PDB file of C-alpha atoms in Angstrom:
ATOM      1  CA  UNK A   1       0.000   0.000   0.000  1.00  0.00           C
ATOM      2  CA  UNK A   2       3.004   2.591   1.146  1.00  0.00           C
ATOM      3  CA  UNK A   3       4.291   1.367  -2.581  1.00  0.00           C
ATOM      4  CA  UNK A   4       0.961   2.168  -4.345  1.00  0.00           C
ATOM      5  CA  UNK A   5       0.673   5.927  -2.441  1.00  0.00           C
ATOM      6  CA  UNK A   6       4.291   6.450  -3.418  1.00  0.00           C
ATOM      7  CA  UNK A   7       3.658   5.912  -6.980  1.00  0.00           C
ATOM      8  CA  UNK A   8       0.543   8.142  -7.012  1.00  0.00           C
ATOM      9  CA  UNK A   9       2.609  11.012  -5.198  1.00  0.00           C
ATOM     10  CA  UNK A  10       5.154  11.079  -8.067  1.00  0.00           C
ATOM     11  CA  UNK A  11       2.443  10.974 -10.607  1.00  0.00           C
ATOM     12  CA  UNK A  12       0.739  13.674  -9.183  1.00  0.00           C
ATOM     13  CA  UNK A  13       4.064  15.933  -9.312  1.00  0.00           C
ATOM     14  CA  UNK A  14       4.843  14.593 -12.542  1.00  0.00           C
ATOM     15  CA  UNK A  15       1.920  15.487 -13.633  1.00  0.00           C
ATOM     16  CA  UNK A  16       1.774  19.222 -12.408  1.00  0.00           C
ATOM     17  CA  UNK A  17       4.897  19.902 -14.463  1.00  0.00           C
ATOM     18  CA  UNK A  18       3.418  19.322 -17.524  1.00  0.00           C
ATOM     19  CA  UNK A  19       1.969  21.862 -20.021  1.00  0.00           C
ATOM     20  CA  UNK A  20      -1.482  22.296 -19.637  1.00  0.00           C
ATOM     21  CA  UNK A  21      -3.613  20.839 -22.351  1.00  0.00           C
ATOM     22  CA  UNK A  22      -3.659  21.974 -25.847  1.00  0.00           C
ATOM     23  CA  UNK A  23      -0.735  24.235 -25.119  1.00  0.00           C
ATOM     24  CA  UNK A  24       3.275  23.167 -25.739  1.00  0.00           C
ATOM     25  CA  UNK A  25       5.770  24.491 -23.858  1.00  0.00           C
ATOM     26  CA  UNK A  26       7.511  27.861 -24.101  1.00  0.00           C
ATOM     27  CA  UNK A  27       4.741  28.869 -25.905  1.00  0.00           C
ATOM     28  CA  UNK A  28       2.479  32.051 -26.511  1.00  0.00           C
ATOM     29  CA  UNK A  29      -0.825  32.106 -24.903  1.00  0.00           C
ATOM     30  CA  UNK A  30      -3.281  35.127 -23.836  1.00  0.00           C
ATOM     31  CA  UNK A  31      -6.527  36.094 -21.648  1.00  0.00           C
ATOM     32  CA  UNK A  32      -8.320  39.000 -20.272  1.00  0.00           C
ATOM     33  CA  UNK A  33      -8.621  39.386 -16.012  1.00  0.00           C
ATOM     34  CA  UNK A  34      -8.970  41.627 -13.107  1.00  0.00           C
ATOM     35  CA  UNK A  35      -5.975  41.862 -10.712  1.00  0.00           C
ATOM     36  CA  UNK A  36      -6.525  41.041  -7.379  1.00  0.00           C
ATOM     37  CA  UNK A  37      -2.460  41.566  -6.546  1.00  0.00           C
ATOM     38  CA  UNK A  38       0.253  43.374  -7.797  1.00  0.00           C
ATOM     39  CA  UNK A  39       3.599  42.790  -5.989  1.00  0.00           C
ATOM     40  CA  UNK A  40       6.125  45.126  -7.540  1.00  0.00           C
ATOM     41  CA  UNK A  41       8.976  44.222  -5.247  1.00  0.00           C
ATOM     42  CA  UNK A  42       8.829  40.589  -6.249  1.00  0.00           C
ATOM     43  CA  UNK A  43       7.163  40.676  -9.701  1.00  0.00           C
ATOM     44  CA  UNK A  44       4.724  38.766  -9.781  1.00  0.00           C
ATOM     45  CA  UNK A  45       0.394  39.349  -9.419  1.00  0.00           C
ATOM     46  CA  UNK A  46      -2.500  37.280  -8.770  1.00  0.00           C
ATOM     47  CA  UNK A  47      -5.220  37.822 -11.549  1.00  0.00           C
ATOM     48  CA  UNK A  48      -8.619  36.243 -11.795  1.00  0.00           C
ATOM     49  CA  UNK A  49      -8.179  35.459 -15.418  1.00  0.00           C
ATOM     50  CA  UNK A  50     -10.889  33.647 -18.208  1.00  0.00           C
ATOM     51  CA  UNK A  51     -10.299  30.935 -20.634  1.00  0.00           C
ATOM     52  CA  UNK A  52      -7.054  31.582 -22.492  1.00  0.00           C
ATOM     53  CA  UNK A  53      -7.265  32.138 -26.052  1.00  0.00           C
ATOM     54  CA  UNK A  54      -5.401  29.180 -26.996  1.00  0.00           C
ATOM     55  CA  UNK A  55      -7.149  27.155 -24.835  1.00  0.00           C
ATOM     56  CA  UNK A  56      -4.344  26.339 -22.964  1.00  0.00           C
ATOM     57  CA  UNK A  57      -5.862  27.233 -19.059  1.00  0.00           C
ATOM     58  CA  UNK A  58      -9.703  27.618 -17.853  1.00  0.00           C
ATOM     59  CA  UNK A  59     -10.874  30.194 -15.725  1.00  0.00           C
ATOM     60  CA  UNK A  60      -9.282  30.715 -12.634  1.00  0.00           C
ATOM     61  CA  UNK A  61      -7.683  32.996 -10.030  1.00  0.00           C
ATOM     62  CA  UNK A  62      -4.008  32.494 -10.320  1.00  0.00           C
ATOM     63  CA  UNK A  63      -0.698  33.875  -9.240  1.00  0.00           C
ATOM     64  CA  UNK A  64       1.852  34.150 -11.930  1.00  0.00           C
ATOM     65  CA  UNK A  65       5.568  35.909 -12.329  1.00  0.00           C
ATOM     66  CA  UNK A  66       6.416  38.792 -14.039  1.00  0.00           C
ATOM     67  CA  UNK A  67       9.010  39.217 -16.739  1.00  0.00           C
ATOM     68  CA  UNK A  68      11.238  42.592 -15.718  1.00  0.00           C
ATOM     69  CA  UNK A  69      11.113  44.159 -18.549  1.00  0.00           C
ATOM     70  CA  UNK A  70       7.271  44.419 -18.183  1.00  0.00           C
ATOM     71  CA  UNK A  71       6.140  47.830 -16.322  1.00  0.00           C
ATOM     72  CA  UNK A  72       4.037  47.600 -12.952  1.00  0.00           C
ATOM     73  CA  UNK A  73       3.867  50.668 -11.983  1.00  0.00           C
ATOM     74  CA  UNK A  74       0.568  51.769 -13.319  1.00  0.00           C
ATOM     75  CA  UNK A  75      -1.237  48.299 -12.009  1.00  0.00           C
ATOM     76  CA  UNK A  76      -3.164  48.145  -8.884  1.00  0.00           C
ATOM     77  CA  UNK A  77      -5.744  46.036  -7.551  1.00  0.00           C
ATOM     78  CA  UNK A  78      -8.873  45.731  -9.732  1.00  0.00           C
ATOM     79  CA  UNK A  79      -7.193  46.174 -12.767  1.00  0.00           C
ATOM     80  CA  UNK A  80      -9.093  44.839 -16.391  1.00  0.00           C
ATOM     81  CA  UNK A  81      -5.970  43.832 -18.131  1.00  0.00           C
ATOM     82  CA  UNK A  82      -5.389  41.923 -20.856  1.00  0.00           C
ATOM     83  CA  UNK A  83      -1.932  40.157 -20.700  1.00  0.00           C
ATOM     84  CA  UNK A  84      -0.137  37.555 -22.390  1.00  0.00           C
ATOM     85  CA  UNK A  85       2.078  34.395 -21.130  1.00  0.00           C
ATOM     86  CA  UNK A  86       4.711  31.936 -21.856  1.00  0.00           C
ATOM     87  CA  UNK A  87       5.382  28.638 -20.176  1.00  0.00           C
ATOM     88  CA  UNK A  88       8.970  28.905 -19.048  1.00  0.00           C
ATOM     89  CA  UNK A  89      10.199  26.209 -16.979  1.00  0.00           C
ATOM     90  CA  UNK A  90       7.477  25.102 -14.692  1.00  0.00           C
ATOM     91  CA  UNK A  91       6.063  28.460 -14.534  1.00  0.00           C
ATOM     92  CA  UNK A  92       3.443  30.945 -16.261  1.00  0.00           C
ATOM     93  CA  UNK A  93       5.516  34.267 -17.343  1.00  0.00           C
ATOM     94  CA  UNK A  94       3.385  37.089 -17.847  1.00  0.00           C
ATOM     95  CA  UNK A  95       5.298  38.661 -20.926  1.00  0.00           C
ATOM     96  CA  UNK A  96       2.971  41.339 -21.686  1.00  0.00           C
ATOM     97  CA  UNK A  97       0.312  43.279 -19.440  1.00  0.00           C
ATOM     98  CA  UNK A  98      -2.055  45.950 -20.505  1.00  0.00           C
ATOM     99  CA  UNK A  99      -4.797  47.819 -18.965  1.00  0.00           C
ATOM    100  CA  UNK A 100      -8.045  46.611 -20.641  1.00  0.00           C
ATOM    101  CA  UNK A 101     -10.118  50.050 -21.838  1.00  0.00           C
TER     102      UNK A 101
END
């Protein structure tokens, strides 16, 4: 049994690592959302985003990283943005970020 839970423990990580579906890795995605974070000092927000365009994530509230060369210092809380992200490592990058008029 201490077997089996092992084996469903890696799975589960192995899993999480992956792409999500219908989107490869390192690649382009992008979605509309209201920011519900912004944390300048450490780059990185939490938006509650929609479907991606690409299909590549559902709805959700998220936290997410922040390239440096992308600007912040306009963002606040309850932002409409419309941003764009790459799959870098494990990670969603947001690449892009723009306030949504």
């Amino acid at each position: 049994m201490a077997m089996l839970k092992q084996l469903l423990q890696a799975s589960l990580i192995a899993l999480s690592i992956l792409p999500a579906p219908g989107l490869a890795a390192d690649s382009a995605d992008s979605a509309e959302g209201e920011l519900r974070k912004v944390d300048r000092n450490a780059r990185r927000v939490i938006v509650a985003h929609g479907d991606w365009d690409k299909g590549g994530m559902h709805a959700m509230t998220m936290a997410m990283n922040v390239e440096k060369d992308v600007d912040l210092a306009k963002l606040q809380k309850g932002d409409k943005v419309r941003f764009e992200v790459t799959r870098q490592g494990g990670d969603w990058v947001i690449t892009r970020i723009t306030l949504k008029r």
